[in-house]
PDB file of C-alpha atoms in Angstrom:
ATOM      1  CA  UNK Y   1     191.234  20.507 -30.219  1.00 54.00           C
ATOM      2  CA  UNK Y   2     188.860  20.164 -27.260  1.00 48.00           C
ATOM      3  CA  UNK Y   3     188.878  16.365 -27.551  1.00 53.00           C
ATOM      4  CA  UNK Y   4     192.688  16.401 -27.673  1.00 51.00           C
ATOM      5  CA  UNK Y   5     192.889  18.434 -24.448  1.00 47.00           C
ATOM      6  CA  UNK Y   6     190.464  16.077 -22.698  1.00 48.00           C
ATOM      7  CA  UNK Y   7     192.514  13.036 -23.738  1.00 49.00           C
ATOM      8  CA  UNK Y   8     195.706  14.701 -22.507  1.00 49.00           C
ATOM      9  CA  UNK Y   9     194.111  15.453 -19.147  1.00 48.00           C
ATOM     10  CA  UNK Y  10     192.996  11.842 -18.752  1.00 47.00           C
ATOM     11  CA  UNK Y  11     196.549  10.663 -19.375  1.00 46.00           C
ATOM     12  CA  UNK Y  12     198.300  13.220 -17.177  1.00 47.00           C
ATOM     13  CA  UNK Y  13     196.007  13.116 -14.138  1.00 44.00           C
ATOM     14  CA  UNK Y  14     196.823   9.529 -13.078  1.00 46.00           C
ATOM     15  CA  UNK Y  15     200.518  10.296 -13.397  1.00 46.00           C
ATOM     16  CA  UNK Y  16     200.253  13.117 -10.886  1.00 43.00           C
ATOM     17  CA  UNK Y  17     198.027  11.021  -8.640  1.00 42.00           C
ATOM     18  CA  UNK Y  18     200.730   8.365  -8.479  1.00 47.00           C
ATOM     19  CA  UNK Y  19     203.697  10.750  -8.328  1.00 50.00           C
ATOM     20  CA  UNK Y  20     204.907   9.109  -5.140  1.00 54.00           C
ATOM     21  CA  UNK Y  21     205.093   5.736  -6.881  1.00 51.00           C
ATOM     22  CA  UNK Y  22     207.047   7.294  -9.744  1.00 50.00           C
ATOM     23  CA  UNK Y  23     209.430   8.952  -7.288  1.00 55.00           C
ATOM     24  CA  UNK Y  24     209.998   5.677  -5.471  1.00 54.00           C
ATOM     25  CA  UNK Y  25     210.573   3.712  -8.663  1.00 52.00           C
ATOM     26  CA  UNK Y  26     213.060   6.232 -10.080  1.00 51.00           C
ATOM     27  CA  UNK Y  27     214.995   6.255  -6.840  1.00 55.00           C
ATOM     28  CA  UNK Y  28     215.128   2.463  -6.638  1.00 52.00           C
ATOM     29  CA  UNK Y  29     216.703   2.160 -10.094  1.00 47.00           C
ATOM     30  CA  UNK Y  30     219.200   4.941  -9.488  1.00 47.00           C
ATOM     31  CA  UNK Y  31     217.759   7.758 -11.594  1.00 46.00           C
ATOM     32  CA  UNK Y  32     218.253  11.196  -9.950  1.00 45.00           C
ATOM     33  CA  UNK Y  33     220.198   9.473  -7.199  1.00 44.00           C
ATOM     34  CA  UNK Y  34     223.076  11.931  -7.465  1.00 41.00           C
ATOM     35  CA  UNK Y  35     226.608  11.573  -8.763  1.00 33.00           C
ATOM     36  CA  UNK Y  36     228.533  12.254  -5.558  1.00 39.00           C
ATOM     37  CA  UNK Y  37     228.696  10.003  -2.536  1.00 36.00           C
ATOM     38  CA  UNK Y  38     227.512  11.764   0.583  1.00 39.00           C
ATOM     39  CA  UNK Y  39     229.896  11.696   3.531  1.00 39.00           C
ATOM     40  CA  UNK Y  40     228.133  11.189   6.867  1.00 37.00           C
ATOM     41  CA  UNK Y  41     228.505  14.097   9.280  1.00 40.00           C
ATOM     42  CA  UNK Y  42     229.296  13.198  12.872  1.00 40.00           C
ATOM     43  CA  UNK Y  43     227.834  15.255  15.694  1.00 43.00           C
ATOM     44  CA  UNK Y  44     228.203  14.449  19.383  1.00 41.00           C
ATOM     45  CA  UNK Y  45     225.014  14.322  21.450  1.00 40.00           C
ATOM     46  CA  UNK Y  46     224.552  14.644  25.198  1.00 40.00           C
ATOM     47  CA  UNK Y  47     222.152  12.528  27.231  1.00 40.00           C
ATOM     48  CA  UNK Y  48     218.594  12.126  25.997  1.00 39.00           C
ATOM     49  CA  UNK Y  49     215.993  14.208  27.820  1.00 38.00           C
ATOM     50  CA  UNK Y  50     214.834  12.187  30.803  1.00 39.00           C
ATOM     51  CA  UNK Y  51     211.290  13.360  30.318  1.00 41.00           C
ATOM     52  CA  UNK Y  52     211.146  12.915  26.518  1.00 42.00           C
ATOM     53  CA  UNK Y  53     207.704  11.308  26.615  1.00 42.00           C
ATOM     54  CA  UNK Y  54     206.295  12.969  29.733  1.00 43.00           C
ATOM     55  CA  UNK Y  55     203.705  14.881  27.746  1.00 41.00           C
ATOM     56  CA  UNK Y  56     202.448  11.842  25.852  1.00 40.00           C
ATOM     57  CA  UNK Y  57     199.534  10.978  28.130  1.00 40.00           C
ATOM     58  CA  UNK Y  58     198.111  14.494  28.158  1.00 43.00           C
ATOM     59  CA  UNK Y  59     199.476  15.853  24.890  1.00 42.00           C
ATOM     60  CA  UNK Y  60     196.368  15.062  22.900  1.00 40.00           C
ATOM     61  CA  UNK Y  61     194.073  16.956  25.248  1.00 41.00           C
ATOM     62  CA  UNK Y  62     196.507  19.842  25.734  1.00 40.00           C
ATOM     63  CA  UNK Y  63     196.893  20.352  22.003  1.00 42.00           C
ATOM     64  CA  UNK Y  64     193.145  20.204  21.428  1.00 41.00           C
ATOM     65  CA  UNK Y  65     193.295  17.236  19.046  1.00 42.00           C
ATOM     66  CA  UNK Y  66     190.062  15.527  18.040  1.00 42.00           C
ATOM     67  CA  UNK Y  67     189.431  11.809  18.174  1.00 43.00           C
ATOM     68  CA  UNK Y  68     188.339  10.692  14.726  1.00 42.00           C
ATOM     69  CA  UNK Y  69     188.067   7.501  12.735  1.00 44.00           C
ATOM     70  CA  UNK Y  70     190.029   7.141   9.509  1.00 44.00           C
ATOM     71  CA  UNK Y  71     187.765   6.216   6.601  1.00 51.00           C
ATOM     72  CA  UNK Y  72     190.366   5.395   3.970  1.00 50.00           C
ATOM     73  CA  UNK Y  73     190.074   7.486   0.833  1.00 42.00           C
ATOM     74  CA  UNK Y  74     186.987   9.220   2.219  1.00 45.00           C
ATOM     75  CA  UNK Y  75     189.420  11.235   4.313  1.00 47.00           C
ATOM     76  CA  UNK Y  76     188.956  13.574   7.244  1.00 46.00           C
ATOM     77  CA  UNK Y  77     185.997  13.043   9.570  1.00 48.00           C
ATOM     78  CA  UNK Y  78     186.540  15.697  12.214  1.00 51.00           C
ATOM     79  CA  UNK Y  79     183.814  17.787  13.787  1.00 48.00           C
ATOM     80  CA  UNK Y  80     184.651  21.077  12.068  1.00 52.00           C
ATOM     81  CA  UNK Y  81     185.653  22.203   8.601  1.00 55.00           C
ATOM     82  CA  UNK Y  82     186.759  25.491   7.090  1.00 51.00           C
ATOM     83  CA  UNK Y  83     186.844  27.009   3.644  1.00 57.00           C
ATOM     84  CA  UNK Y  84     190.142  28.532   2.546  1.00 55.00           C
ATOM     85  CA  UNK Y  85     188.526  31.962   2.220  1.00 58.00           C
ATOM     86  CA  UNK Y  86     186.677  31.775   5.532  1.00 60.00           C
ATOM     87  CA  UNK Y  87     187.666  34.255   8.264  1.00 57.00           C
ATOM     88  CA  UNK Y  88     186.927  33.010  11.761  1.00 58.00           C
ATOM     89  CA  UNK Y  89     187.385  36.527  13.135  1.00 58.00           C
ATOM     90  CA  UNK Y  90     189.954  35.338  15.640  1.00 58.00           C
ATOM     91  CA  UNK Y  91     187.340  33.468  17.644  1.00 55.00           C
ATOM     92  CA  UNK Y  92     188.012  30.360  19.641  1.00 52.00           C
ATOM     93  CA  UNK Y  93     190.958  29.299  21.767  1.00 55.00           C
ATOM     94  CA  UNK Y  94     194.336  30.050  20.212  1.00 57.00           C
ATOM     95  CA  UNK Y  95     197.600  28.954  21.779  1.00 67.00           C
ATOM     96  CA  UNK Y  96     200.288  31.608  22.014  1.00 78.00           C
ATOM     97  CA  UNK Y  97     203.439  31.150  19.973  1.00 88.00           C
ATOM     98  CA  UNK Y  98     206.487  30.160  22.009  1.00 90.00           C
ATOM     99  CA  UNK Y  99     209.858  31.910  21.940  1.00 92.00           C
ATOM    100  CA  UNK Y 100     212.960  29.943  22.888  1.00 92.00           C
ATOM    101  CA  UNK Y 101     216.600  31.070  22.936  1.00 89.00           C
ATOM    102  CA  UNK Y 102     218.770  30.268  19.929  1.00 87.00           C
ATOM    103  CA  UNK Y 103     221.559  27.986  21.092  1.00 89.00           C
ATOM    104  CA  UNK Y 104     223.925  25.528  19.467  1.00 89.00           C
ATOM    105  CA  UNK Y 105     224.633  25.420  15.740  1.00 96.00           C
ATOM    106  CA  UNK Y 106     222.142  25.966  12.923  1.00 97.00           C
ATOM    107  CA  UNK Y 107     222.606  24.075   9.646  1.00 98.00           C
ATOM    108  CA  UNK Y 108     220.538  24.998   6.582  1.00 97.00           C
ATOM    109  CA  UNK Y 109     220.074  23.498   3.131  1.00 97.00           C
ATOM    110  CA  UNK Y 110     218.032  24.315   0.040  1.00 97.00           C
ATOM    111  CA  UNK Y 111     216.779  22.275  -2.884  1.00 94.00           C
ATOM    112  CA  UNK Y 112     216.647  21.458  -5.802  1.00 91.00           C
ATOM    113  CA  UNK Y 113     220.391  20.787  -5.447  1.00 79.00           C
ATOM    114  CA  UNK Y 114     219.765  18.067  -2.813  1.00 76.00           C
ATOM    115  CA  UNK Y 115     221.312  19.893   0.153  1.00 93.00           C
ATOM    116  CA  UNK Y 116     217.942  20.283   1.913  1.00 96.00           C
ATOM    117  CA  UNK Y 117     217.557  16.507   2.132  1.00 96.00           C
ATOM    118  CA  UNK Y 118     221.196  16.167   3.181  1.00 96.00           C
ATOM    119  CA  UNK Y 119     220.490  18.282   6.267  1.00 98.00           C
ATOM    120  CA  UNK Y 120     217.653  15.922   7.207  1.00 98.00           C
ATOM    121  CA  UNK Y 121     219.932  12.938   6.644  1.00 98.00           C
ATOM    122  CA  UNK Y 122     222.626  14.486   8.866  1.00 98.00           C
ATOM    123  CA  UNK Y 123     220.110  14.608  11.717  1.00 99.00           C
ATOM    124  CA  UNK Y 124     219.117  10.966  11.181  1.00 99.00           C
ATOM    125  CA  UNK Y 125     222.721   9.794  10.963  1.00 98.00           C
ATOM    126  CA  UNK Y 126     223.776  11.724  14.065  1.00 98.00           C
ATOM    127  CA  UNK Y 127     221.053  10.152  16.221  1.00 99.00           C
ATOM    128  CA  UNK Y 128     222.413   7.846  18.896  1.00 98.00           C
ATOM    129  CA  UNK Y 129     219.426   7.011  21.106  1.00 98.00           C
ATOM    130  CA  UNK Y 130     216.095   8.313  19.861  1.00 99.00           C
ATOM    131  CA  UNK Y 131     214.591   9.688  16.659  1.00 99.00           C
ATOM    132  CA  UNK Y 132     211.025  10.958  16.280  1.00 99.00           C
ATOM    133  CA  UNK Y 133     209.793  11.692  12.749  1.00 98.00           C
ATOM    134  CA  UNK Y 134     206.682  13.589  11.622  1.00 98.00           C
ATOM    135  CA  UNK Y 135     206.084  13.123   7.889  1.00 97.00           C
ATOM    136  CA  UNK Y 136     203.451  14.069   5.336  1.00 96.00           C
ATOM    137  CA  UNK Y 137     204.622  12.580   2.032  1.00 95.00           C
ATOM    138  CA  UNK Y 138     207.062   9.805   2.867  1.00 96.00           C
ATOM    139  CA  UNK Y 139     208.628   8.011  -0.106  1.00 96.00           C
ATOM    140  CA  UNK Y 140     212.362   8.821  -0.185  1.00 96.00           C
ATOM    141  CA  UNK Y 141     214.513   5.689  -0.369  1.00 96.00           C
ATOM    142  CA  UNK Y 142     217.704   7.431   0.810  1.00 95.00           C
ATOM    143  CA  UNK Y 143     215.838   8.577   3.893  1.00 97.00           C
ATOM    144  CA  UNK Y 144     214.466   5.069   4.454  1.00 98.00           C
ATOM    145  CA  UNK Y 145     217.949   3.542   4.304  1.00 98.00           C
ATOM    146  CA  UNK Y 146     219.302   6.098   6.787  1.00 98.00           C
ATOM    147  CA  UNK Y 147     216.494   5.369   9.267  1.00 98.00           C
ATOM    148  CA  UNK Y 148     217.021   1.603   8.962  1.00 98.00           C
ATOM    149  CA  UNK Y 149     220.741   2.118   9.596  1.00 99.00           C
ATOM    150  CA  UNK Y 150     219.908   4.184  12.689  1.00 99.00           C
ATOM    151  CA  UNK Y 151     217.722   1.391  14.068  1.00 98.00           C
ATOM    152  CA  UNK Y 152     220.561  -1.069  13.520  1.00 98.00           C
ATOM    153  CA  UNK Y 153     222.724   1.207  15.689  1.00 97.00           C
ATOM    154  CA  UNK Y 154     220.152   0.836  18.459  1.00 98.00           C
ATOM    155  CA  UNK Y 155     218.262   4.108  17.918  1.00 99.00           C
ATOM    156  CA  UNK Y 156     214.625   3.969  19.040  1.00 98.00           C
ATOM    157  CA  UNK Y 157     212.513   5.324  16.162  1.00 99.00           C
ATOM    158  CA  UNK Y 158     208.939   6.592  16.329  1.00 99.00           C
ATOM    159  CA  UNK Y 159     207.141   7.879  13.237  1.00 98.00           C
ATOM    160  CA  UNK Y 160     203.870   9.788  12.831  1.00 97.00           C
ATOM    161  CA  UNK Y 161     202.510  10.069   9.286  1.00 96.00           C
ATOM    162  CA  UNK Y 162     199.502  11.611   7.576  1.00 96.00           C
ATOM    163  CA  UNK Y 163     196.807   8.983   7.039  1.00 94.00           C
ATOM    164  CA  UNK Y 164     195.668   9.950   3.544  1.00 94.00           C
ATOM    165  CA  UNK Y 165     199.193  10.171   2.119  1.00 95.00           C
ATOM    166  CA  UNK Y 166     200.450   6.893   3.585  1.00 95.00           C
ATOM    167  CA  UNK Y 167     197.750   4.353   4.484  1.00 93.00           C
ATOM    168  CA  UNK Y 168     197.191   1.991   1.545  1.00 92.00           C
ATOM    169  CA  UNK Y 169     199.800   3.878  -0.505  1.00 92.00           C
ATOM    170  CA  UNK Y 170     202.314   1.505  -2.114  1.00 93.00           C
ATOM    171  CA  UNK Y 171     204.977   4.202  -2.452  1.00 95.00           C
ATOM    172  CA  UNK Y 172     204.990   5.106   1.251  1.00 96.00           C
ATOM    173  CA  UNK Y 173     208.004   3.861   3.195  1.00 96.00           C
ATOM    174  CA  UNK Y 174     206.033   3.877   6.469  1.00 95.00           C
ATOM    175  CA  UNK Y 175     205.048   0.217   6.221  1.00 95.00           C
ATOM    176  CA  UNK Y 176     208.559  -0.956   5.397  1.00 95.00           C
ATOM    177  CA  UNK Y 177     210.008   1.006   8.304  1.00 97.00           C
ATOM    178  CA  UNK Y 178     207.369  -0.487  10.615  1.00 96.00           C
ATOM    179  CA  UNK Y 179     208.378  -3.945   9.414  1.00 96.00           C
ATOM    180  CA  UNK Y 180     212.027  -3.048  10.064  1.00 97.00           C
ATOM    181  CA  UNK Y 181     211.286  -2.214  13.698  1.00 97.00           C
ATOM    182  CA  UNK Y 182     210.125   1.402  13.846  1.00 98.00           C
ATOM    183  CA  UNK Y 183     207.031   2.310  15.857  1.00 97.00           C
ATOM    184  CA  UNK Y 184     204.654   3.912  13.348  1.00 97.00           C
ATOM    185  CA  UNK Y 185     201.294   5.608  13.819  1.00 97.00           C
ATOM    186  CA  UNK Y 186     199.066   7.498  11.398  1.00 96.00           C
ATOM    187  CA  UNK Y 187     196.908  10.475  12.331  1.00 94.00           C
ATOM    188  CA  UNK Y 188     193.620  11.705  10.904  1.00 91.00           C
ATOM    189  CA  UNK Y 189     192.495  14.312  13.437  1.00 90.00           C
ATOM    190  CA  UNK Y 190     192.834  17.165  10.924  1.00 88.00           C
ATOM    191  CA  UNK Y 191     192.426  17.496   7.151  1.00 90.00           C
ATOM    192  CA  UNK Y 192     196.223  17.154   6.842  1.00 93.00           C
ATOM    193  CA  UNK Y 193     199.108  16.184   9.090  1.00 95.00           C
ATOM    194  CA  UNK Y 194     201.442  18.443   7.114  1.00 97.00           C
ATOM    195  CA  UNK Y 195     204.453  18.461   9.446  1.00 98.00           C
ATOM    196  CA  UNK Y 196     207.933  17.578   8.255  1.00 98.00           C
ATOM    197  CA  UNK Y 197     210.266  17.481  11.221  1.00 99.00           C
ATOM    198  CA  UNK Y 198     212.722  15.331  13.160  1.00 99.00           C
ATOM    199  CA  UNK Y 199     213.636  15.244  16.851  1.00 99.00           C
ATOM    200  CA  UNK Y 200     216.996  13.614  17.504  1.00 99.00           C
ATOM    201  CA  UNK Y 201     218.104  12.471  20.976  1.00 99.00           C
ATOM    202  CA  UNK Y 202     215.705  14.927  22.606  1.00 98.00           C
ATOM    203  CA  UNK Y 203     217.914  17.904  21.793  1.00 98.00           C
ATOM    204  CA  UNK Y 204     218.234  18.469  18.025  1.00 98.00           C
ATOM    205  CA  UNK Y 205     215.392  19.512  15.706  1.00 99.00           C
ATOM    206  CA  UNK Y 206     215.302  19.238  11.927  1.00 98.00           C
ATOM    207  CA  UNK Y 207     212.426  20.979  10.146  1.00 98.00           C
ATOM    208  CA  UNK Y 208     211.485  22.702   6.922  1.00 98.00           C
ATOM    209  CA  UNK Y 209     209.264  22.758   3.871  1.00 97.00           C
ATOM    210  CA  UNK Y 210     210.724  19.620   2.291  1.00 97.00           C
ATOM    211  CA  UNK Y 211     208.733  16.406   2.324  1.00 96.00           C
ATOM    212  CA  UNK Y 212     210.760  13.233   2.573  1.00 96.00           C
ATOM    213  CA  UNK Y 213     210.351  12.530  -1.152  1.00 95.00           C
ATOM    214  CA  UNK Y 214     212.503  12.409  -4.249  1.00 93.00           C
ATOM    215  CA  UNK Y 215     210.735  15.419  -5.750  1.00 93.00           C
ATOM    216  CA  UNK Y 216     211.527  17.544  -2.692  1.00 94.00           C
ATOM    217  CA  UNK Y 217     215.083  16.258  -2.808  1.00 91.00           C
ATOM    218  CA  UNK Y 218     215.784  16.854  -6.481  1.00 92.00           C
ATOM    219  CA  UNK Y 219     213.117  18.936  -8.218  1.00 94.00           C
ATOM    220  CA  UNK Y 220     211.289  21.326  -5.899  1.00 95.00           C
ATOM    221  CA  UNK Y 221     212.372  24.588  -4.313  1.00 97.00           C
ATOM    222  CA  UNK Y 222     212.534  23.485  -0.676  1.00 97.00           C
ATOM    223  CA  UNK Y 223     214.377  24.207   2.558  1.00 98.00           C
ATOM    224  CA  UNK Y 224     215.391  22.269   5.656  1.00 98.00           C
ATOM    225  CA  UNK Y 225     217.284  23.333   8.756  1.00 98.00           C
ATOM    226  CA  UNK Y 226     218.765  21.607  11.772  1.00 98.00           C
ATOM    227  CA  UNK Y 227     218.986  23.292  15.168  1.00 98.00           C
ATOM    228  CA  UNK Y 228     221.729  21.272  16.802  1.00 98.00           C
ATOM    229  CA  UNK Y 229     221.711  20.798  20.566  1.00 97.00           C
ATOM    230  CA  UNK Y 230     218.846  23.157  21.402  1.00 97.00           C
ATOM    231  CA  UNK Y 231     216.911  21.348  24.115  1.00 97.00           C
ATOM    232  CA  UNK Y 232     214.456  24.177  24.739  1.00 97.00           C
ATOM    233  CA  UNK Y 233     213.395  24.074  21.090  1.00 97.00           C
ATOM    234  CA  UNK Y 234     213.329  20.274  21.056  1.00 98.00           C
ATOM    235  CA  UNK Y 235     210.954  20.262  24.037  1.00 97.00           C
ATOM    236  CA  UNK Y 236     208.409  22.320  22.081  1.00 97.00           C
ATOM    237  CA  UNK Y 237     208.523  19.954  19.113  1.00 98.00           C
ATOM    238  CA  UNK Y 238     208.435  16.972  21.479  1.00 98.00           C
ATOM    239  CA  UNK Y 239     205.193  18.186  23.053  1.00 97.00           C
ATOM    240  CA  UNK Y 240     203.619  18.528  19.599  1.00 97.00           C
ATOM    241  CA  UNK Y 241     204.850  15.097  18.528  1.00 98.00           C
ATOM    242  CA  UNK Y 242     203.666  13.446  21.735  1.00 97.00           C
ATOM    243  CA  UNK Y 243     200.205  14.919  21.240  1.00 96.00           C
ATOM    244  CA  UNK Y 244     199.922  13.451  17.753  1.00 96.00           C
ATOM    245  CA  UNK Y 245     201.396  10.162  18.946  1.00 97.00           C
ATOM    246  CA  UNK Y 246     198.845   9.842  21.751  1.00 96.00           C
ATOM    247  CA  UNK Y 247     196.003  10.437  19.305  1.00 93.00           C
ATOM    248  CA  UNK Y 248     197.414   8.316  16.473  1.00 94.00           C
ATOM    249  CA  UNK Y 249     196.439   4.875  15.227  1.00 95.00           C
ATOM    250  CA  UNK Y 250     199.008   2.037  15.219  1.00 95.00           C
ATOM    251  CA  UNK Y 251     200.212   1.113  11.744  1.00 92.00           C
ATOM    252  CA  UNK Y 252     198.342  -1.900  10.459  1.00 75.00           C
TER     253      UNK Y 252
END
């Protein structure tokens, strides 16, 4: 019995390790691709924030990011590390949370019935000038197609991805989007770049638990929301994105 369990573990482990590749392959051949055609949602957008990238030059320092060197599968090489059960006692510099007024319309979606990913796609499809994307796992083909279509409409796309989940990962769509014209950078200044959010035209934010993957779209319990036309909120996300962008490494 013990030998049987060991053999099963050896078979199952690689499958989980390459789950992104499986997701990508299933999506490309149409499995779990959904039975209903999604109708694009049109949202009008006002002018892009004139200062959308003003924080870029100082964002890295302001956010306290570390300059590190990505070492492939060896992973994070920052100056500090923490155990999950370690209590820092509240020491060190901690930025205060920011409160902004709720304005505009809020759209929410939940998976596993695909509506969470549809909210993210609505934000991409509504973009007219700029789209900034922060992604951890990044393998969803529907999302890739929507971003490519946005670039063909003239939308300027910037993408920040987690290094370990995307560099040298065949399933990641980051490289293909870079080849299609997106500006892509990867970050390794923390153990994970675990963000999943979108900033559209400097005024709309999409964010939630859902990675841009097929599993998040179809299998997992996930959420995603869009705060339409809330510039004050978008400015906060823009400052965070610009900090990561300034400290990121160009896609190679």
